[in-house]
Amino acid sequence: MAAENMAVTRETFDDVILPVYAPAQFVPVRGKGSRVWDQQGKEYIDFSGGIAVTALGHCHPALVETLKSQGETLWHTSNVFTNEPALRLARKLTAATFADRVFFGNSGAEANEAAFKLARYYACKKHSPFKSKIIAFHNGFHGRTLFTVSVGGQPKYSDGFGPKPADIVHVPFNDLAAVKAVIDDHTCAIVAEPVQGEGGVMPATQAFMQGLRELCDKHNALLVLDEVQSGMGRSGKLFSYEHYNIQPDILTTAKALGGGFPVSAMLTTNEIASVMAPGVHGTTYGGNPLACAIAETALDIINTPAVLQGVDVRRQQFVEGLMALDRELTIFSEIRGKGLLIGAVLRPEHASKARAILDAAAAEGVMILTAGSDVIRFVPSLVITPDEIETGMNRFATALRKVFNA
Ligand SMILES: *Cc1c(COP(=O)(O)O)cnc(C)c1O
């Protein structure tokens, strides 16, 4: 059957896709800015941003232009050859951060896999092969490869896949005493998200981040910050670590880096990079010219005062809207997060209703996310308009009134 004649619907998903997701009941077919349309032509306001990925909205003209022009120029050469977009993007990322060196991948998990391998390798080469302990956090999320899911702090994602990589210890997030109790000179790295995303939109406290930095320095361990979700302007700074007055040793970023095109990066210093040599790590697609050209355009737009300073104004509009809804319906115990990574925590008596709220919101024409069973998560475009926020909030309010029979 010719592709253009093949009718596919949401039901097709249940026939042909590996059942690891439970997607919403509609199929988006088109997007523009923060609006999306489904197969029936119904319009949605997008507060989900493709899970913090489409930071410039859907089909941003500058990204489309780069996709087209680079698409007619050069897509892929492999890492046997370097390319101009990767070199330019690396220059810009290092100029904008603590870092001197960049490794490109295609997903957050790959950037983290590279980061964890680098931390272990650095400790092995510079200190001892026994300096391999990684300290990570309950509810942390770092991706779905076996190493990254094992560093992640939710056993339900790592159980059942056979033996896990060893020497990984998990302690409660924002609990410095718990870290102190397990860190020692055999620790090679502490791995943390500055704002836990999947784990419930939980920001690290200033004292915690500062404390992690000091503990790493004391024990010659590396501070690895996973900014796959919290980075690229999401917090109102280019990277969230800038809020804390500390610098990491290794940082990973993905999601919004390509504005919707798959690309990730691991950033580090010259000192740490010095242990690597050709052949120690690699990837076929990582750093391909098409992905890097698009990411360069995304970075050029996001890393401007206009976009970064606009984040807090938009956050304010969201928070005010959510607080008004709480005054009316008494459903949230807390609104938390940083910038446009916003978590509305359901009160304990409504803790299991997050998925029902997501489905009701979709029915009213607004796309939202959950983070765990009791948090509603909003990670919209960083350039969503006040009008789009208002329209989406009104639809969200209608959905909540239906769920809570108000
Ligand atoms: C989404 C996410 C990842 C995984 O990224 P993928 O592109 O899905 O591999 C890793 N860490 C954090 C903090 C994330 O939010």
Short mmCIF file of C-alpha atoms and ligand atoms in Angstrom, two decimals:
data_model
loop_
_atom_site.label_atom_id
_atom_site.label_comp_id
_atom_site.label_asym_id
_atom_site.label_seq_id
_atom_site.Cartn_x
_atom_site.Cartn_y
_atom_site.Cartn_z
CA MET A 1 0.00 0.00 0.00
CA ALA A 2 1.38 3.43 -0.87
CA ALA A 3 2.27 5.44 2.23
CA GLU A 4 -0.08 8.31 1.34
CA ASN A 5 -3.02 5.90 1.19
CA MET A 6 -2.30 4.18 4.47
CA ALA A 7 -4.71 5.38 7.14
CA VAL A 8 -3.18 5.31 10.61
CA THR A 9 -4.94 6.20 13.84
CA ARG A 10 -4.32 6.07 17.57
CA GLU A 11 -5.52 2.44 17.43
CA THR A 12 -2.63 1.60 15.08
CA PHE A 13 -0.29 2.37 17.99
CA ASP A 14 -1.75 -0.52 19.95
CA ASP A 15 -1.06 -2.85 16.99
CA VAL A 16 2.46 -1.98 15.92
CA ILE A 17 4.39 -0.03 18.57
CA LEU A 18 6.30 -1.70 21.41
CA PRO A 19 3.96 -1.08 24.36
CA VAL A 20 6.35 0.99 26.47
CA TYR A 21 4.22 4.16 26.27
CA ALA A 22 0.60 5.04 26.90
CA PRO A 23 0.11 8.02 24.58
CA ALA A 24 -2.90 10.33 24.76
CA GLN A 25 -5.95 9.42 22.70
CA PHE A 26 -5.33 11.92 19.88
CA VAL A 27 -2.61 12.02 17.20
CA PRO A 28 -0.97 15.43 16.63
CA VAL A 29 -0.28 16.13 12.97
CA ARG A 30 0.82 19.78 12.82
CA GLY A 31 2.24 22.46 15.10
CA LYS A 32 2.99 26.18 14.99
CA GLY A 33 4.39 28.11 17.94
CA SER A 34 2.56 26.80 21.02
CA ARG A 35 -0.42 25.48 19.09
CA VAL A 36 -0.85 21.91 17.82
CA TRP A 37 -3.61 20.33 15.69
CA ASP A 38 -4.69 16.68 15.67
CA GLN A 39 -5.99 14.38 12.92
CA GLN A 40 -9.52 15.78 13.34
CA GLY A 41 -8.30 19.39 13.11
CA LYS A 42 -8.87 20.04 16.81
CA GLU A 43 -6.54 22.70 18.26
CA TYR A 44 -4.46 22.30 21.41
CA ILE A 45 -2.35 24.76 23.40
CA ASP A 46 0.96 23.06 24.11
CA PHE A 47 2.12 23.40 27.73
CA SER A 48 4.13 20.16 27.39
CA GLY A 49 6.77 21.37 24.91
CA GLY A 50 7.51 17.82 23.80
CA ILE A 51 8.81 17.29 27.38
CA ALA A 52 10.93 20.44 27.61
CA VAL A 53 12.27 19.97 24.07
CA THR A 54 10.48 22.42 21.75
CA ALA A 55 11.78 25.44 23.68
CA LEU A 56 11.15 27.75 20.72
CA GLY A 57 7.74 26.29 19.95
CA HIS A 58 6.82 24.18 16.94
CA CYS A 59 8.32 24.93 13.52
CA HIS A 60 10.13 28.12 14.60
CA PRO A 61 10.95 29.91 11.32
CA ALA A 62 14.68 30.19 12.08
CA LEU A 63 14.96 26.47 12.92
CA VAL A 64 12.98 25.52 9.83
CA GLU A 65 15.25 27.72 7.71
CA THR A 66 18.39 26.05 9.15
CA LEU A 67 16.87 22.58 8.71
CA LYS A 68 16.22 23.37 5.07
CA SER A 69 19.52 25.08 4.26
CA GLN A 70 21.73 22.56 6.08
CA GLY A 71 19.54 19.78 4.70
CA GLU A 72 20.54 20.88 1.22
CA THR A 73 24.20 21.21 2.18
CA LEU A 74 25.54 18.29 4.28
CA TRP A 75 23.79 15.89 6.69
CA HIS A 76 26.35 13.40 7.88
CA THR A 77 30.02 12.62 7.56
CA SER A 78 30.74 10.43 10.64
CA ASN A 79 33.44 11.28 13.16
CA VAL A 80 36.15 10.10 10.78
CA PHE A 81 35.73 13.68 9.52
CA THR A 82 34.85 16.81 11.49
CA ASN A 83 32.40 19.46 10.30
CA GLU A 84 31.80 23.19 10.59
CA PRO A 85 28.45 23.22 12.41
CA ALA A 86 29.81 20.94 15.19
CA LEU A 87 32.91 23.10 15.59
CA ARG A 88 30.88 26.30 15.73
CA LEU A 89 28.37 24.85 18.20
CA ALA A 90 31.20 23.60 20.43
CA ARG A 91 32.85 27.05 20.35
CA LYS A 92 29.57 28.69 21.35
CA LEU A 93 28.75 26.19 24.12
CA THR A 94 32.19 26.50 25.68
CA ALA A 95 32.12 30.31 25.39
CA ALA A 96 28.78 30.37 27.23
CA THR A 97 29.72 27.98 30.08
CA PHE A 98 32.41 26.75 32.51
CA ALA A 99 33.51 24.18 29.92
CA ASP A 100 36.44 23.90 27.49
CA ARG A 101 35.48 20.70 25.68
CA VAL A 102 32.34 19.16 24.18
CA PHE A 103 31.28 15.63 23.22
CA PHE A 104 28.15 15.41 21.07
CA GLY A 105 25.55 12.66 21.23
CA ASN A 106 21.99 12.17 20.05
CA SER A 107 20.00 11.87 23.28
CA GLY A 108 20.15 12.72 26.94
CA ALA A 109 20.94 9.15 27.87
CA GLU A 110 23.93 9.11 25.54
CA ALA A 111 25.30 12.37 26.95
CA ASN A 112 24.93 10.94 30.47
CA GLU A 113 26.45 7.60 29.49
CA ALA A 114 29.47 9.54 28.20
CA ALA A 115 29.56 11.63 31.39
CA PHE A 116 29.49 8.63 33.74
CA LYS A 117 32.09 6.77 31.69
CA LEU A 118 34.31 9.87 31.66
CA ALA A 119 34.01 10.30 35.44
CA ARG A 120 35.00 6.66 36.01
CA TYR A 121 37.79 6.81 33.43
CA TYR A 122 39.23 10.02 34.86
CA ALA A 123 39.30 8.56 38.37
CA CYS A 124 40.86 5.33 37.06
CA LYS A 125 43.59 7.13 35.13
CA LYS A 126 44.35 9.90 37.64
CA HIS A 127 43.77 8.12 40.94
CA SER A 128 42.97 4.43 41.14
CA PRO A 129 40.85 1.76 39.42
CA PHE A 130 39.08 1.35 42.76
CA LYS A 131 37.82 4.95 42.74
CA SER A 132 34.58 4.05 40.98
CA LYS A 133 31.73 4.85 43.42
CA ILE A 134 28.99 7.04 41.97
CA ILE A 135 26.64 8.80 44.37
CA ALA A 136 23.22 9.60 42.91
CA PHE A 137 19.76 10.45 44.21
CA HIS A 138 16.40 8.89 44.87
CA ASN A 139 13.95 9.91 42.14
CA GLY A 140 16.78 11.09 39.91
CA PHE A 141 16.37 10.41 36.19
CA HIS A 142 19.24 10.15 33.70
CA GLY A 143 17.95 8.10 30.77
CA ARG A 144 17.17 4.51 29.79
CA THR A 145 20.46 2.82 28.90
CA LEU A 146 21.42 0.24 31.52
CA PHE A 147 24.12 2.46 33.06
CA THR A 148 21.98 5.63 33.10
CA VAL A 149 18.90 3.86 34.40
CA SER A 150 21.05 2.34 37.15
CA VAL A 151 22.37 5.75 38.18
CA GLY A 152 18.76 6.95 38.09
CA GLY A 153 17.00 6.68 41.41
CA GLN A 154 13.84 4.74 40.54
CA PRO A 155 14.40 0.95 40.81
CA LYS A 156 11.17 0.29 38.90
CA TYR A 157 13.02 1.50 35.77
CA SER A 158 16.19 -0.56 36.35
CA ASP A 159 14.88 -3.84 37.83
CA GLY A 160 14.42 -6.89 35.63
CA PHE A 161 17.20 -6.27 33.13
CA GLY A 162 19.84 -8.50 34.69
CA PRO A 163 22.93 -7.49 36.65
CA LYS A 164 23.31 -3.73 37.02
CA PRO A 165 26.56 -1.78 36.84
CA ALA A 166 28.03 -1.93 40.35
CA ASP A 167 29.22 0.68 42.85
CA ILE A 168 26.32 3.12 42.52
CA VAL A 169 24.82 4.44 45.76
CA HIS A 170 21.51 6.31 46.06
CA VAL A 171 20.62 8.74 48.85
CA PRO A 172 17.73 11.21 49.36
CA PHE A 173 17.84 14.40 47.28
CA ASN A 174 18.53 17.68 49.11
CA ASP A 175 19.92 15.71 52.08
CA LEU A 176 23.57 16.69 52.47
CA ALA A 177 24.04 14.62 55.61
CA ALA A 178 23.07 11.50 53.66
CA VAL A 179 25.71 12.31 51.03
CA LYS A 180 28.33 12.91 53.73
CA ALA A 181 27.53 9.52 55.22
CA VAL A 182 28.39 7.63 52.00
CA ILE A 183 31.07 9.72 50.27
CA ASP A 184 34.69 8.61 50.61
CA ASP A 185 37.96 8.73 48.68
CA HIS A 186 36.74 5.87 46.46
CA THR A 187 33.97 8.12 45.14
CA CYS A 188 34.56 9.25 41.55
CA ALA A 189 31.42 11.35 41.07
CA ILE A 190 28.24 12.80 42.47
CA VAL A 191 25.51 12.94 39.81
CA ALA A 192 22.54 15.28 40.26
CA GLU A 193 19.88 17.21 38.39
CA PRO A 194 19.83 20.86 39.59
CA VAL A 195 16.05 20.54 39.30
CA GLN A 196 14.79 16.96 39.33
CA GLY A 197 12.39 16.82 36.39
CA GLU A 198 10.85 13.37 35.93
CA GLY A 199 11.18 12.81 39.68
CA GLY A 200 8.61 15.49 40.54
CA VAL A 201 9.97 18.95 39.60
CA MET A 202 12.12 19.35 42.72
CA PRO A 203 14.79 22.07 42.77
CA ALA A 204 18.04 21.53 44.66
CA THR A 205 18.49 23.95 47.54
CA GLN A 206 21.40 26.40 47.51
CA ALA A 207 22.96 24.75 50.58
CA PHE A 208 22.70 21.31 48.96
CA MET A 209 24.40 22.34 45.70
CA GLN A 210 27.09 24.26 47.54
CA GLY A 211 27.60 21.28 49.83
CA LEU A 212 27.89 18.83 46.93
CA ARG A 213 30.56 21.03 45.35
CA GLU A 214 32.53 21.14 48.62
CA LEU A 215 32.25 17.40 49.22
CA CYS A 216 33.44 16.68 45.67
CA ASP A 217 36.45 18.96 46.16
CA LYS A 218 37.30 17.35 49.49
CA HIS A 219 37.24 13.81 48.07
CA ASN A 220 38.62 14.45 44.58
CA ALA A 221 35.28 13.48 43.07
CA LEU A 222 33.65 15.10 40.05
CA LEU A 223 30.36 16.99 40.24
CA VAL A 224 28.27 15.82 37.28
CA LEU A 225 25.17 17.93 36.64
CA ASP A 226 22.46 16.48 34.43
CA GLU A 227 20.89 19.52 32.79
CA VAL A 228 19.18 17.54 30.06
CA GLN A 229 15.83 18.98 31.21
CA SER A 230 16.84 22.02 33.31
CA GLY A 231 19.29 23.49 30.80
CA MET A 232 19.10 25.57 27.62
CA GLY A 233 17.22 28.48 29.16
CA ARG A 234 14.53 26.45 30.91
CA SER A 235 15.36 27.99 34.33
CA GLY A 236 15.75 31.55 33.05
CA LYS A 237 19.55 31.18 32.85
CA LEU A 238 21.24 29.26 30.03
CA PHE A 239 22.07 26.51 32.54
CA SER A 240 20.60 26.06 36.02
CA TYR A 241 23.98 25.76 37.76
CA GLU A 242 24.35 29.53 37.20
CA HIS A 243 21.65 30.08 39.86
CA TYR A 244 23.80 28.37 42.49
CA ASN A 245 27.13 30.16 42.21
CA ILE A 246 28.98 26.91 41.65
CA GLN A 247 30.48 25.20 38.62
CA PRO A 248 30.19 21.53 37.75
CA ASP A 249 33.05 19.41 36.37
CA ILE A 250 30.84 17.75 33.78
CA LEU A 251 27.45 18.93 32.49
CA THR A 252 25.06 17.20 30.14
CA THR A 253 22.39 18.83 28.00
CA ALA A 254 19.95 17.55 25.39
CA LYS A 255 16.16 18.04 25.13
CA ALA A 256 15.91 21.77 24.18
CA LEU A 257 19.42 21.83 22.68
CA GLY A 258 18.06 21.02 19.22
CA GLY A 259 14.63 22.55 19.76
CA GLY A 260 13.08 19.24 18.66
CA PHE A 261 15.88 17.79 16.54
CA PRO A 262 17.71 14.98 18.39
CA VAL A 263 21.10 16.17 19.67
CA SER A 264 22.89 16.15 23.02
CA ALA A 265 26.15 17.38 24.46
CA MET A 266 28.45 16.60 27.36
CA LEU A 267 30.58 19.52 28.49
CA THR A 268 33.73 19.33 30.58
CA THR A 269 37.07 20.99 31.34
CA ASN A 270 40.45 20.58 29.63
CA GLU A 271 41.83 18.91 32.76
CA ILE A 272 39.19 16.17 32.80
CA ALA A 273 39.15 15.80 29.02
CA SER A 274 42.93 15.24 29.08
CA VAL A 275 42.52 11.55 30.00
CA MET A 276 40.61 10.80 26.79
CA ALA A 277 42.24 9.70 23.56
CA PRO A 278 41.00 8.59 20.12
CA GLY A 279 39.02 5.38 20.40
CA VAL A 280 38.16 5.58 24.12
CA HIS A 281 34.54 6.59 23.44
CA GLY A 282 32.45 7.46 20.41
CA THR A 283 29.20 7.40 18.43
CA THR A 284 28.29 7.27 14.74
CA TYR A 285 25.73 10.06 14.57
CA GLY A 286 26.92 12.30 17.43
CA GLY A 287 27.95 15.75 16.22
CA ASN A 288 26.49 15.36 12.74
CA PRO A 289 26.29 18.63 10.77
CA LEU A 290 22.50 18.63 10.43
CA ALA A 291 21.84 18.29 14.18
CA CYS A 292 24.60 20.71 15.13
CA ALA A 293 23.48 23.39 12.65
CA ILE A 294 19.98 23.31 14.13
CA ALA A 295 21.32 23.36 17.69
CA GLU A 296 23.54 26.31 16.83
CA THR A 297 20.50 28.27 15.66
CA ALA A 298 18.53 27.24 18.78
CA LEU A 299 21.41 28.33 21.03
CA ASP A 300 21.80 31.66 19.18
CA ILE A 301 18.14 32.44 19.89
CA ILE A 302 17.82 31.04 23.41
CA ASN A 303 21.05 32.53 24.76
CA THR A 304 19.80 36.13 24.45
CA PRO A 305 18.50 38.47 27.16
CA ALA A 306 15.15 38.70 25.37
CA VAL A 307 14.44 34.98 25.69
CA LEU A 308 16.11 34.32 29.05
CA GLN A 309 14.54 37.33 30.77
CA GLY A 310 11.16 36.43 29.32
CA VAL A 311 11.16 33.14 31.21
CA ASP A 312 10.41 34.64 34.63
CA VAL A 313 7.59 36.82 33.32
CA ARG A 314 5.94 33.75 31.81
CA ARG A 315 6.53 31.72 34.96
CA GLN A 316 4.76 34.46 36.93
CA GLN A 317 1.70 34.20 34.68
CA PHE A 318 1.60 30.43 35.14
CA VAL A 319 2.05 30.61 38.91
CA GLU A 320 -0.67 33.27 39.28
CA GLY A 321 -3.05 31.21 37.15
CA LEU A 322 -2.36 28.06 39.16
CA MET A 323 -2.76 29.87 42.49
CA ALA A 324 -6.10 31.26 41.37
CA LEU A 325 -7.21 27.72 40.48
CA ASP A 326 -6.09 26.50 43.88
CA ARG A 327 -8.10 29.26 45.60
CA GLU A 328 -11.16 28.10 43.67
CA LEU A 329 -10.71 24.32 43.91
CA THR A 330 -8.24 23.67 46.79
CA ILE A 331 -6.22 21.08 44.89
CA PHE A 332 -2.53 22.04 44.99
CA SER A 333 -0.25 21.84 48.03
CA GLU A 334 2.65 23.61 46.35
CA ILE A 335 3.73 25.24 43.09
CA ARG A 336 7.46 24.62 42.66
CA GLY A 337 10.30 24.42 40.14
CA LYS A 338 12.46 26.99 38.40
CA GLY A 339 11.61 29.21 35.44
CA LEU A 340 9.42 27.37 32.96
CA LEU A 341 9.96 23.99 34.62
CA ILE A 342 6.87 24.20 36.79
CA GLY A 343 5.37 21.56 39.07
CA ALA A 344 1.91 21.88 40.62
CA VAL A 345 1.82 19.34 43.44
CA LEU A 346 -1.58 17.78 44.07
CA ARG A 347 -2.80 17.72 47.68
CA PRO A 348 -2.50 14.24 49.24
CA GLU A 349 -6.24 13.57 48.90
CA HIS A 350 -5.93 14.09 45.10
CA ALA A 351 -2.50 12.48 44.74
CA SER A 352 -3.57 9.77 42.28
CA LYS A 353 -5.44 12.05 39.88
CA ALA A 354 -2.52 13.37 37.80
CA ARG A 355 -3.11 11.11 34.78
CA ALA A 356 -6.89 11.75 34.84
CA ILE A 357 -6.16 15.49 34.85
CA LEU A 358 -3.80 15.09 31.87
CA ASP A 359 -6.51 13.28 29.89
CA ALA A 360 -9.20 15.80 30.86
CA ALA A 361 -6.88 18.64 29.82
CA ALA A 362 -6.30 17.03 26.42
CA ALA A 363 -10.07 16.73 25.95
CA GLU A 364 -10.37 20.49 26.59
CA GLY A 365 -7.55 21.29 24.16
CA VAL A 366 -4.44 21.77 26.30
CA MET A 367 -1.39 19.48 26.43
CA ILE A 368 0.19 19.09 29.86
CA LEU A 369 2.49 16.57 31.56
CA THR A 370 2.75 14.76 34.85
CA ALA A 371 5.90 14.08 36.88
CA GLY A 372 5.21 11.07 39.03
CA SER A 373 1.70 10.28 40.21
CA ASP A 374 1.00 13.51 42.09
CA VAL A 375 2.63 16.38 40.18
CA ILE A 376 1.25 18.24 37.16
CA ARG A 377 4.19 19.49 35.11
CA PHE A 378 4.31 22.44 32.72
CA VAL A 379 7.34 22.80 30.42
CA PRO A 380 6.06 25.04 27.62
CA SER A 381 8.00 26.86 24.93
CA LEU A 382 10.23 29.61 26.38
CA VAL A 383 8.62 32.01 23.89
CA ILE A 384 4.99 31.07 24.48
CA THR A 385 2.85 34.23 24.26
CA PRO A 386 0.80 35.68 27.17
CA ASP A 387 -2.29 35.08 25.05
CA GLU A 388 -1.43 31.39 24.55
CA ILE A 389 -0.81 30.99 28.29
CA GLU A 390 -4.19 32.58 29.08
CA THR A 391 -6.08 30.45 26.55
CA GLY A 392 -4.36 27.28 27.77
CA MET A 393 -4.99 28.13 31.42
CA ASN A 394 -8.69 28.70 30.74
CA ARG A 395 -8.91 25.28 29.09
CA PHE A 396 -6.95 23.73 31.97
CA ALA A 397 -9.40 25.33 34.42
CA THR A 398 -12.37 23.83 32.56
CA ALA A 399 -10.68 20.40 32.69
CA LEU A 400 -10.02 20.68 36.43
CA ARG A 401 -13.63 21.73 37.15
CA LYS A 402 -14.78 18.60 35.33
CA VAL A 403 -12.35 16.29 37.16
CA PHE A 404 -13.30 17.80 40.54
CA ASN A 405 -17.03 18.19 39.71
CA ALA A 406 -16.91 21.88 40.56
C1 LIG B 1 14.83 13.31 29.53
C2 LIG B 1 16.00 13.20 30.47
C3 LIG B 1 17.06 12.31 30.22
C4 LIG B 1 17.04 11.31 29.08
O1 LIG B 1 17.09 11.92 27.84
P1 LIG B 1 16.75 11.03 26.53
O2 LIG B 1 16.94 11.99 25.40
O3 LIG B 1 15.35 10.54 26.70
O4 LIG B 1 17.73 9.91 26.50
C5 LIG B 1 18.14 12.34 31.07
N1 LIG B 1 18.17 13.18 32.12
C6 LIG B 1 17.19 14.04 32.40
C7 LIG B 1 17.29 14.95 33.56
C8 LIG B 1 16.05 14.07 31.59
O5 LIG B 1 15.03 14.89 31.88
#
